[in-house]
Amino acid sequence: METERPDRLPHIRALLALSMIPSLGAAKIGRLARAFSPLSSVFSMDRKALTSVPGIGGSIAGAIRAFRQWGRVDAVLEQAEQQGIELLVPQDPDFPALLREIPDPPLMLWVRGALEALNRPGLAVVGTRNPSTSGREATVRFTRELLEAGDLAIISGLARGVDTLAHRTALEQQGCTVAVLGSGVNRIYPADNTRLAHKIIEGGGAVVSEYPPGSKPDAHHFPVRNRIVSGMALGVLVTETGPRGGSRITIDKALDQGREVFIVPHDIRRPSGYGCNVFIQRGWGKLVTCAADILEELPGYTGHTAGPLPDDAAGSGGNHPAFGSKSIMRTRITGPEAWHRAAGGMGERLCRELDGRERQIDELAAALNRPAPALLSVLLELELAGLVAQKPGKKFTAA
């Protein structure tokens, strides 16, 4: 591990120390890092300076000033070195480039496995922990087709069900796969996937987490880690899911990050896939029936092609399309009817607010005195009509 480099060590120790303070998440630590340079100076700041940082109240400021657990910090770093665990920060060249772009990137990424796997073009594959037979078949089929047609890494969360199937299928195809954990990378959860995690590492992939080695799989870690699953990928494929849960969170994060979302439709008689149909109906992702539907949409992807796709997976029957064109996240609604639906009433007011400037959803809600969720539905209509473009962080501009 490279934490011993003099220019890195104080920053790494400060990050790790701050992560040990209750109620200090990545967003607040990021604000502290922007407010104080070097970050290690934060521990010598007075209460007034600390509380001037948004989100840092009196209790957190007091905990920072009282922090004395430097022995624990150094013990974690020593344990990581002994176990061959790498620690990356956004300034490191091996840190996943796509993760630097998201609104709330992890400030630390602990890694076991091949660092080069972190910057390979990848697709996240997610879904229910209890897939039906059709859900299992869809996960295996899409994962195989993606690896046969393009040199993609398969990214998922190592959970039971769809995640496990995606990782295993990638390994069976001699492909690269990356698992993002909600626990320390030396504390695999679920425990029955420990062998799978080792195979991922042995196969040239990686197991990663923003939580330090030894961290327990606390329930609140898993929704938070989903932003890394989507953030590392060019897009997210949902093969089967209900209307709530981790897949829904990952879709929300992906859309916030400007990532593509692809959804496999399901038999309406199967409740385990009901969420997929709901999300397609709401325009949250593109309906896909084969890997070609996905690969033609990935922005800037220039991976290899494997020649003509199988007849049952080629869509139009032609060769794999050339990549590089800007993708369209949702099916566009066009024509006079779409204009009438999108531009009337609140849509017209939104267009005026966005004329020549970029606005965040909360700013629009305040300017128009309307709740943000109500505006998002109108903005979706405007986006589908080609009048508005969405950027990461729920920011919008006129198209």
Short mmCIF file of C-alpha atoms in Angstrom, two decimals:
data_model
loop_
_atom_site.label_atom_id
_atom_site.label_comp_id
_atom_site.label_asym_id
_atom_site.label_seq_id
_atom_site.Cartn_x
_atom_site.Cartn_y
_atom_site.Cartn_z
CA MET A 1 0.00 0.00 0.00
CA GLU A 2 1.19 3.54 -0.74
CA THR A 3 -0.11 5.34 2.34
CA GLU A 4 3.46 5.75 3.63
CA ARG A 5 4.26 8.43 1.04
CA PRO A 6 4.79 11.64 3.06
CA ASP A 7 2.46 13.75 0.91
CA ARG A 8 -0.39 11.27 1.31
CA LEU A 9 -0.14 9.99 4.84
CA PRO A 10 -1.40 13.07 6.77
CA HIS A 11 -4.37 13.38 4.40
CA ILE A 12 -5.17 9.65 4.62
CA ARG A 13 -4.95 9.66 8.42
CA ALA A 14 -7.20 12.71 8.66
CA LEU A 15 -9.80 11.17 6.33
CA LEU A 16 -9.82 7.93 8.26
CA ALA A 17 -10.03 9.72 11.62
CA LEU A 18 -12.97 11.83 10.47
CA SER A 19 -14.75 8.71 9.17
CA MET A 20 -14.61 7.29 12.71
CA ILE A 21 -16.60 10.20 14.14
CA PRO A 22 -20.35 9.46 14.42
CA SER A 23 -22.64 11.54 12.17
CA LEU A 24 -19.78 12.49 9.85
CA GLY A 25 -20.50 11.01 6.43
CA ALA A 26 -18.70 11.50 3.13
CA ALA A 27 -20.62 14.67 2.23
CA LYS A 28 -19.74 16.50 5.46
CA ILE A 29 -16.13 15.29 5.36
CA GLY A 30 -15.95 16.58 1.80
CA ARG A 31 -17.08 20.03 2.96
CA LEU A 32 -14.42 20.00 5.64
CA ALA A 33 -11.80 19.05 3.06
CA ARG A 34 -12.83 21.98 0.87
CA ALA A 35 -12.83 24.37 3.83
CA PHE A 36 -9.47 23.42 5.39
CA SER A 37 -6.21 22.70 3.63
CA PRO A 38 -4.41 20.56 4.49
CA LEU A 39 -7.24 18.44 5.87
CA SER A 40 -5.10 17.43 8.85
CA SER A 41 -5.41 21.01 10.11
CA VAL A 42 -9.10 20.41 10.84
CA PHE A 43 -8.21 18.87 14.22
CA SER A 44 -6.58 22.10 15.41
CA MET A 45 -9.41 24.40 14.34
CA ASP A 46 -11.52 26.17 16.94
CA ARG A 47 -15.22 25.55 17.38
CA LYS A 48 -16.24 28.72 15.52
CA ALA A 49 -14.24 27.79 12.41
CA LEU A 50 -15.63 24.27 12.36
CA THR A 51 -19.27 25.26 12.80
CA SER A 52 -18.93 27.75 9.93
CA VAL A 53 -18.86 24.73 7.61
CA PRO A 54 -22.40 23.78 6.45
CA GLY A 55 -23.70 20.72 8.28
CA ILE A 56 -21.11 20.86 11.05
CA GLY A 57 -22.97 21.57 14.28
CA GLY A 58 -21.68 22.00 17.79
CA SER A 59 -21.67 18.31 18.70
CA ILE A 60 -19.70 17.28 15.61
CA ALA A 61 -17.28 20.17 16.09
CA GLY A 62 -16.75 19.06 19.68
CA ALA A 63 -16.12 15.46 18.57
CA ILE A 64 -13.53 16.60 16.02
CA ARG A 65 -11.70 18.73 18.58
CA ALA A 66 -11.78 15.89 21.11
CA PHE A 67 -10.58 13.16 18.73
CA ARG A 68 -7.63 11.23 20.19
CA GLN A 69 -7.93 7.78 18.60
CA TRP A 70 -4.84 8.05 16.40
CA GLY A 71 -3.66 4.63 17.52
CA ARG A 72 -6.85 3.13 16.10
CA VAL A 73 -6.31 5.01 12.83
CA ASP A 74 -2.79 3.66 12.45
CA ALA A 75 -3.92 0.15 13.41
CA VAL A 76 -6.44 0.13 10.54
CA LEU A 77 -3.77 1.27 8.07
CA GLU A 78 -1.35 -1.36 9.33
CA GLN A 79 -4.01 -4.08 9.10
CA ALA A 80 -4.81 -3.04 5.53
CA GLU A 81 -1.16 -3.20 4.52
CA GLN A 82 -0.71 -6.64 6.06
CA GLN A 83 -3.77 -7.98 4.24
CA GLY A 84 -2.85 -6.48 0.87
CA ILE A 85 -5.71 -3.97 0.90
CA GLU A 86 -5.10 -0.83 -1.16
CA LEU A 87 -6.54 2.54 -0.22
CA LEU A 88 -7.37 5.03 -2.97
CA VAL A 89 -8.46 8.64 -2.70
CA PRO A 90 -9.91 10.71 -5.58
CA GLN A 91 -6.51 12.34 -6.25
CA ASP A 92 -4.92 8.96 -7.04
CA PRO A 93 -4.59 7.96 -10.72
CA ASP A 94 -6.08 4.50 -10.05
CA PHE A 95 -9.23 5.94 -8.43
CA PRO A 96 -12.23 5.18 -10.72
CA ALA A 97 -12.48 8.14 -13.06
CA LEU A 98 -16.28 7.91 -13.37
CA LEU A 99 -16.65 8.07 -9.59
CA ARG A 100 -14.95 11.47 -9.53
CA GLU A 101 -17.84 12.83 -11.62
CA ILE A 102 -20.73 11.94 -9.30
CA PRO A 103 -22.22 14.52 -6.90
CA ASP A 104 -21.03 12.67 -3.75
CA PRO A 105 -17.97 10.54 -4.56
CA PRO A 106 -16.47 8.37 -1.82
CA LEU A 107 -13.48 10.07 -0.21
CA MET A 108 -11.79 6.71 0.36
CA LEU A 109 -12.01 3.49 -1.61
CA TRP A 110 -10.54 0.35 -0.08
CA VAL A 111 -9.66 -2.26 -2.68
CA ARG A 112 -8.74 -5.94 -2.78
CA GLY A 113 -7.82 -7.17 -6.23
CA ALA A 114 -6.69 -5.61 -9.50
CA LEU A 115 -6.66 -1.82 -9.52
CA GLU A 116 -6.90 -1.78 -13.32
CA ALA A 117 -10.37 -3.36 -13.03
CA LEU A 118 -11.68 -0.13 -11.50
CA ASN A 119 -11.29 1.92 -14.66
CA ARG A 120 -12.51 -0.59 -17.21
CA PRO A 121 -15.75 0.39 -18.97
CA GLY A 122 -18.43 -1.34 -16.96
CA LEU A 123 -22.13 -2.00 -16.61
CA ALA A 124 -23.89 -2.48 -13.28
CA VAL A 125 -26.27 -5.44 -13.06
CA VAL A 126 -28.71 -5.32 -10.14
CA GLY A 127 -32.00 -6.81 -9.01
CA THR A 128 -33.93 -8.73 -6.40
CA ARG A 129 -32.36 -11.01 -3.82
CA ASN A 130 -35.04 -13.60 -4.59
CA PRO A 131 -35.25 -13.88 -8.38
CA SER A 132 -37.78 -16.09 -10.11
CA THR A 133 -36.72 -18.61 -12.72
CA SER A 134 -37.25 -16.02 -15.48
CA GLY A 135 -35.31 -13.43 -13.48
CA ARG A 136 -32.39 -15.80 -13.08
CA GLU A 137 -32.47 -16.65 -16.78
CA ALA A 138 -32.55 -12.98 -17.74
CA THR A 139 -29.60 -12.14 -15.48
CA VAL A 140 -27.45 -14.97 -16.85
CA ARG A 141 -28.42 -14.34 -20.46
CA PHE A 142 -27.79 -10.59 -20.43
CA THR A 143 -24.51 -10.94 -18.56
CA ARG A 144 -23.26 -13.54 -21.03
CA GLU A 145 -24.33 -11.49 -24.05
CA LEU A 146 -22.70 -8.34 -22.70
CA LEU A 147 -19.40 -10.11 -22.16
CA GLU A 148 -19.53 -11.82 -25.55
CA ALA A 149 -20.33 -8.61 -27.44
CA GLY A 150 -18.25 -6.05 -25.56
CA ASP A 151 -15.25 -6.00 -23.26
CA LEU A 152 -17.18 -4.71 -20.23
CA ALA A 153 -16.65 -5.17 -16.53
CA ILE A 154 -19.75 -6.37 -14.67
CA ILE A 155 -20.34 -4.35 -11.50
CA SER A 156 -22.70 -5.39 -8.71
CA GLY A 157 -23.10 -5.54 -4.95
CA LEU A 158 -22.31 -9.18 -4.05
CA ALA A 159 -25.78 -9.56 -2.49
CA ARG A 160 -27.72 -12.78 -2.80
CA GLY A 161 -29.84 -13.27 -5.89
CA VAL A 162 -29.26 -11.20 -9.02
CA ASP A 163 -25.94 -9.72 -7.80
CA THR A 164 -24.48 -13.16 -7.12
CA LEU A 165 -25.68 -14.51 -10.47
CA ALA A 166 -24.14 -11.58 -12.35
CA HIS A 167 -20.76 -11.99 -10.64
CA ARG A 168 -20.73 -15.79 -11.12
CA THR A 169 -21.74 -15.57 -14.76
CA ALA A 170 -19.00 -13.01 -15.43
CA LEU A 171 -16.43 -15.36 -13.90
CA GLU A 172 -17.74 -18.32 -15.91
CA GLN A 173 -17.25 -16.23 -19.07
CA GLN A 174 -13.68 -15.33 -17.97
CA GLY A 175 -14.84 -11.74 -17.70
CA CYS A 176 -13.91 -9.01 -15.24
CA THR A 177 -16.28 -8.25 -12.37
CA VAL A 178 -16.21 -5.76 -9.49
CA ALA A 179 -18.14 -6.17 -6.22
CA VAL A 180 -19.06 -3.11 -4.15
CA LEU A 181 -19.61 -3.92 -0.48
CA GLY A 182 -21.53 -2.33 2.36
CA SER A 183 -18.94 -3.68 4.79
CA GLY A 184 -15.16 -3.80 5.02
CA VAL A 185 -13.45 -5.63 2.14
CA ASN A 186 -12.08 -8.14 4.66
CA ARG A 187 -15.52 -8.76 6.13
CA ILE A 188 -17.55 -10.22 3.28
CA TYR A 189 -21.32 -10.02 3.55
CA PRO A 190 -23.19 -12.24 3.06
CA ALA A 191 -20.65 -14.65 4.51
CA ASP A 192 -21.68 -17.43 2.14
CA ASN A 193 -20.31 -15.30 -0.72
CA THR A 194 -16.80 -15.25 0.76
CA ARG A 195 -15.56 -17.84 -1.72
CA LEU A 196 -17.15 -15.89 -4.58
CA ALA A 197 -15.31 -12.74 -3.44
CA HIS A 198 -12.01 -14.63 -3.52
CA LYS A 199 -12.77 -15.92 -7.02
CA ILE A 200 -13.50 -12.37 -8.17
CA ILE A 201 -10.08 -11.26 -6.95
CA GLU A 202 -8.34 -14.33 -8.39
CA GLY A 203 -10.07 -13.73 -11.73
CA GLY A 204 -8.59 -10.26 -12.18
CA GLY A 205 -11.52 -8.33 -10.73
CA ALA A 206 -11.82 -6.40 -7.47
CA VAL A 207 -13.80 -6.12 -4.26
CA VAL A 208 -14.20 -2.52 -3.08
CA SER A 209 -15.77 -0.53 -0.26
CA GLU A 210 -15.71 3.01 1.09
CA TYR A 211 -15.87 1.55 4.60
CA PRO A 212 -12.56 0.78 6.39
CA PRO A 213 -11.38 -2.81 6.87
CA GLY A 214 -13.26 -4.52 9.67
CA SER A 215 -16.43 -2.44 9.20
CA LYS A 216 -19.63 -4.34 9.98
CA PRO A 217 -22.36 -4.71 7.33
CA ASP A 218 -24.66 -2.15 8.96
CA ALA A 219 -28.06 -1.78 7.30
CA HIS A 220 -27.60 1.92 6.48
CA HIS A 221 -24.38 1.17 4.55
CA PHE A 222 -26.13 -0.65 1.72
CA PRO A 223 -28.35 2.15 0.32
CA VAL A 224 -25.32 4.46 0.49
CA ARG A 225 -23.02 2.06 -1.33
CA ASN A 226 -25.49 1.81 -4.24
CA ARG A 227 -24.32 5.19 -5.53
CA ILE A 228 -20.88 3.60 -6.05
CA VAL A 229 -22.38 0.64 -7.94
CA SER A 230 -24.04 3.01 -10.41
CA GLY A 231 -21.30 5.66 -10.26
CA MET A 232 -18.55 3.29 -11.43
CA ALA A 233 -20.61 2.14 -14.42
CA LEU A 234 -21.62 3.56 -17.79
CA GLY A 235 -25.12 2.33 -17.08
CA VAL A 236 -27.30 0.15 -14.86
CA LEU A 237 -29.20 -2.95 -15.94
CA VAL A 238 -32.13 -4.09 -13.77
CA THR A 239 -33.05 -7.68 -14.59
CA GLU A 240 -35.82 -8.26 -12.02
CA THR A 241 -37.03 -6.27 -9.02
CA GLY A 242 -40.01 -5.22 -6.97
CA PRO A 243 -41.11 -1.57 -6.84
CA ARG A 244 -39.06 -0.84 -3.70
CA GLY A 245 -35.67 -1.74 -2.31
CA GLY A 246 -32.07 -1.54 -3.36
CA SER A 247 -32.68 -1.60 -7.13
CA ARG A 248 -35.01 1.39 -6.87
CA ILE A 249 -32.34 3.27 -4.92
CA THR A 250 -29.70 2.36 -7.51
CA ILE A 251 -31.96 3.62 -10.32
CA ASP A 252 -32.48 6.92 -8.48
CA LYS A 253 -28.74 7.31 -7.99
CA ALA A 254 -28.01 6.43 -11.61
CA LEU A 255 -30.42 9.05 -12.91
CA ASP A 256 -28.96 11.66 -10.54
CA GLN A 257 -25.51 10.79 -11.89
CA GLY A 258 -26.53 10.99 -15.54
CA ARG A 259 -26.04 7.26 -16.06
CA GLU A 260 -28.04 5.11 -18.47
CA VAL A 261 -30.73 2.83 -17.03
CA PHE A 262 -31.86 -0.37 -18.76
CA ILE A 263 -34.77 -2.49 -17.57
CA VAL A 264 -35.89 -5.98 -18.55
CA PRO A 265 -39.72 -6.19 -18.81
CA HIS A 266 -41.51 -8.94 -16.90
CA ASP A 267 -44.58 -11.13 -17.04
CA ILE A 268 -47.34 -9.16 -15.27
CA ARG A 269 -48.30 -12.32 -13.37
CA ARG A 270 -44.92 -12.43 -11.55
CA PRO A 271 -44.78 -10.03 -8.56
CA SER A 272 -40.99 -10.37 -8.25
CA GLY A 273 -40.59 -8.41 -11.48
CA TYR A 274 -43.45 -5.96 -10.99
CA GLY A 275 -41.06 -3.09 -10.26
CA CYS A 276 -39.41 -3.43 -13.67
CA ASN A 277 -42.70 -2.79 -15.43
CA VAL A 278 -43.53 0.13 -13.15
CA PHE A 279 -40.15 1.78 -13.77
CA ILE A 280 -40.48 1.36 -17.54
CA GLN A 281 -43.98 2.81 -17.38
CA ARG A 282 -42.66 5.85 -15.52
CA GLY A 283 -39.92 6.41 -18.08
CA TRP A 284 -37.04 5.72 -15.69
CA GLY A 285 -35.17 3.46 -18.08
CA LYS A 286 -35.05 1.92 -21.52
CA LEU A 287 -36.89 -1.36 -22.07
CA VAL A 288 -34.33 -3.90 -23.26
CA THR A 289 -34.67 -7.43 -24.62
CA CYS A 290 -31.04 -8.21 -25.51
CA ALA A 291 -27.51 -6.92 -25.00
CA ALA A 292 -27.54 -5.07 -28.31
CA ASP A 293 -30.28 -2.79 -26.93
CA ILE A 294 -27.83 -1.78 -24.18
CA LEU A 295 -24.56 -1.53 -26.07
CA GLU A 296 -25.96 0.84 -28.69
CA GLU A 297 -26.82 3.35 -25.95
CA LEU A 298 -23.64 3.40 -23.84
CA PRO A 299 -22.10 6.88 -24.08
CA GLY A 300 -18.57 6.96 -25.45
CA TYR A 301 -18.09 3.20 -25.14
CA THR A 302 -15.54 1.93 -27.66
CA GLY A 303 -15.07 -1.68 -26.53
CA HIS A 304 -14.45 -4.51 -28.95
CA THR A 305 -17.24 -6.18 -30.82
CA ALA A 306 -17.49 -9.88 -31.33
CA GLY A 307 -18.76 -9.71 -34.89
CA PRO A 308 -22.43 -10.32 -35.62
CA LEU A 309 -24.58 -10.97 -32.61
CA PRO A 310 -26.69 -14.12 -32.47
CA ASP A 311 -29.87 -13.88 -34.52
CA ASP A 312 -32.03 -13.84 -31.41
CA ALA A 313 -30.02 -11.01 -29.84
CA ALA A 314 -29.16 -8.71 -32.71
CA GLY A 315 -32.21 -6.50 -32.62
CA SER A 316 -32.24 -5.39 -36.26
CA GLY A 317 -30.20 -8.41 -37.33
CA GLY A 318 -27.10 -6.38 -38.23
CA ASN A 319 -23.63 -6.30 -36.76
CA HIS A 320 -22.95 -4.69 -33.42
CA PRO A 321 -23.40 -0.91 -33.82
CA ALA A 322 -20.50 1.51 -33.69
CA PHE A 323 -20.23 3.16 -30.32
CA GLY A 324 -19.55 6.76 -29.39
CA SER A 325 -22.76 8.64 -30.13
CA LYS A 326 -24.53 10.38 -27.26
CA SER A 327 -27.19 8.09 -25.89
CA ILE A 328 -30.83 8.84 -25.21
CA MET A 329 -31.81 7.69 -21.74
CA ARG A 330 -35.51 7.43 -22.34
CA THR A 331 -37.69 6.94 -25.38
CA ARG A 332 -38.38 10.40 -26.76
CA ILE A 333 -41.96 11.57 -27.24
CA THR A 334 -42.17 13.76 -30.33
CA GLY A 335 -44.68 15.71 -32.34
CA PRO A 336 -47.34 18.37 -31.58
CA GLU A 337 -49.04 16.27 -28.91
CA ALA A 338 -45.82 16.00 -26.92
CA TRP A 339 -45.23 19.75 -27.21
CA HIS A 340 -48.74 20.46 -25.94
CA ARG A 341 -48.35 18.08 -23.01
CA ALA A 342 -44.90 19.36 -22.06
CA ALA A 343 -45.08 23.09 -22.75
CA GLY A 344 -48.47 23.88 -21.30
CA GLY A 345 -48.93 25.48 -17.86
CA MET A 346 -46.12 24.60 -15.46
CA GLY A 347 -43.99 23.27 -18.31
CA GLU A 348 -44.00 26.69 -19.93
CA ARG A 349 -42.96 28.35 -16.65
CA LEU A 350 -40.15 25.83 -16.20
CA CYS A 351 -38.88 26.52 -19.71
CA ARG A 352 -38.75 30.24 -18.92
CA GLU A 353 -36.83 29.55 -15.70
CA LEU A 354 -34.30 27.40 -17.58
CA ASP A 355 -33.85 29.75 -20.52
CA GLY A 356 -30.10 30.33 -20.80
CA ARG A 357 -29.16 28.97 -17.36
CA GLU A 358 -28.71 25.81 -15.36
CA ARG A 359 -30.90 25.31 -12.30
CA GLN A 360 -30.98 22.67 -9.57
CA ILE A 361 -34.35 21.11 -8.72
CA ASP A 362 -34.50 22.76 -5.27
CA GLU A 363 -33.85 26.16 -6.86
CA LEU A 364 -36.68 25.58 -9.31
CA ALA A 365 -39.00 24.49 -6.52
CA ALA A 366 -38.26 27.68 -4.58
CA ALA A 367 -38.59 29.92 -7.64
CA LEU A 368 -41.94 28.45 -8.69
CA ASN A 369 -43.27 27.74 -5.19
CA ARG A 370 -44.00 24.13 -6.06
CA PRO A 371 -42.84 20.86 -4.41
CA ALA A 372 -39.81 19.31 -6.10
CA PRO A 373 -41.49 15.90 -6.77
CA ALA A 374 -44.30 17.60 -8.69
CA LEU A 375 -41.80 19.55 -10.79
CA LEU A 376 -39.77 16.43 -11.54
CA SER A 377 -42.75 14.82 -13.27
CA VAL A 378 -43.19 17.90 -15.48
CA LEU A 379 -39.45 18.06 -16.15
CA LEU A 380 -39.60 14.45 -17.29
CA GLU A 381 -42.27 15.39 -19.86
CA LEU A 382 -40.09 18.28 -21.02
CA GLU A 383 -37.07 16.00 -21.28
CA LEU A 384 -38.98 13.39 -23.25
CA ALA A 385 -40.16 16.13 -25.63
CA GLY A 386 -36.57 17.28 -26.15
CA LEU A 387 -37.09 20.65 -24.44
CA VAL A 388 -34.99 20.07 -21.31
CA ALA A 389 -31.74 18.25 -20.54
CA GLN A 390 -30.94 16.77 -17.14
CA LYS A 391 -27.42 16.82 -15.71
CA PRO A 392 -25.93 15.03 -12.67
CA GLY A 393 -27.15 16.26 -9.29
CA LYS A 394 -30.74 16.89 -10.48
CA LYS A 395 -29.65 19.95 -12.44
CA PHE A 396 -31.56 21.00 -15.54
CA THR A 397 -30.96 23.19 -18.57
CA ALA A 398 -32.88 24.06 -21.70
CA ALA A 399 -32.06 21.54 -24.44
#
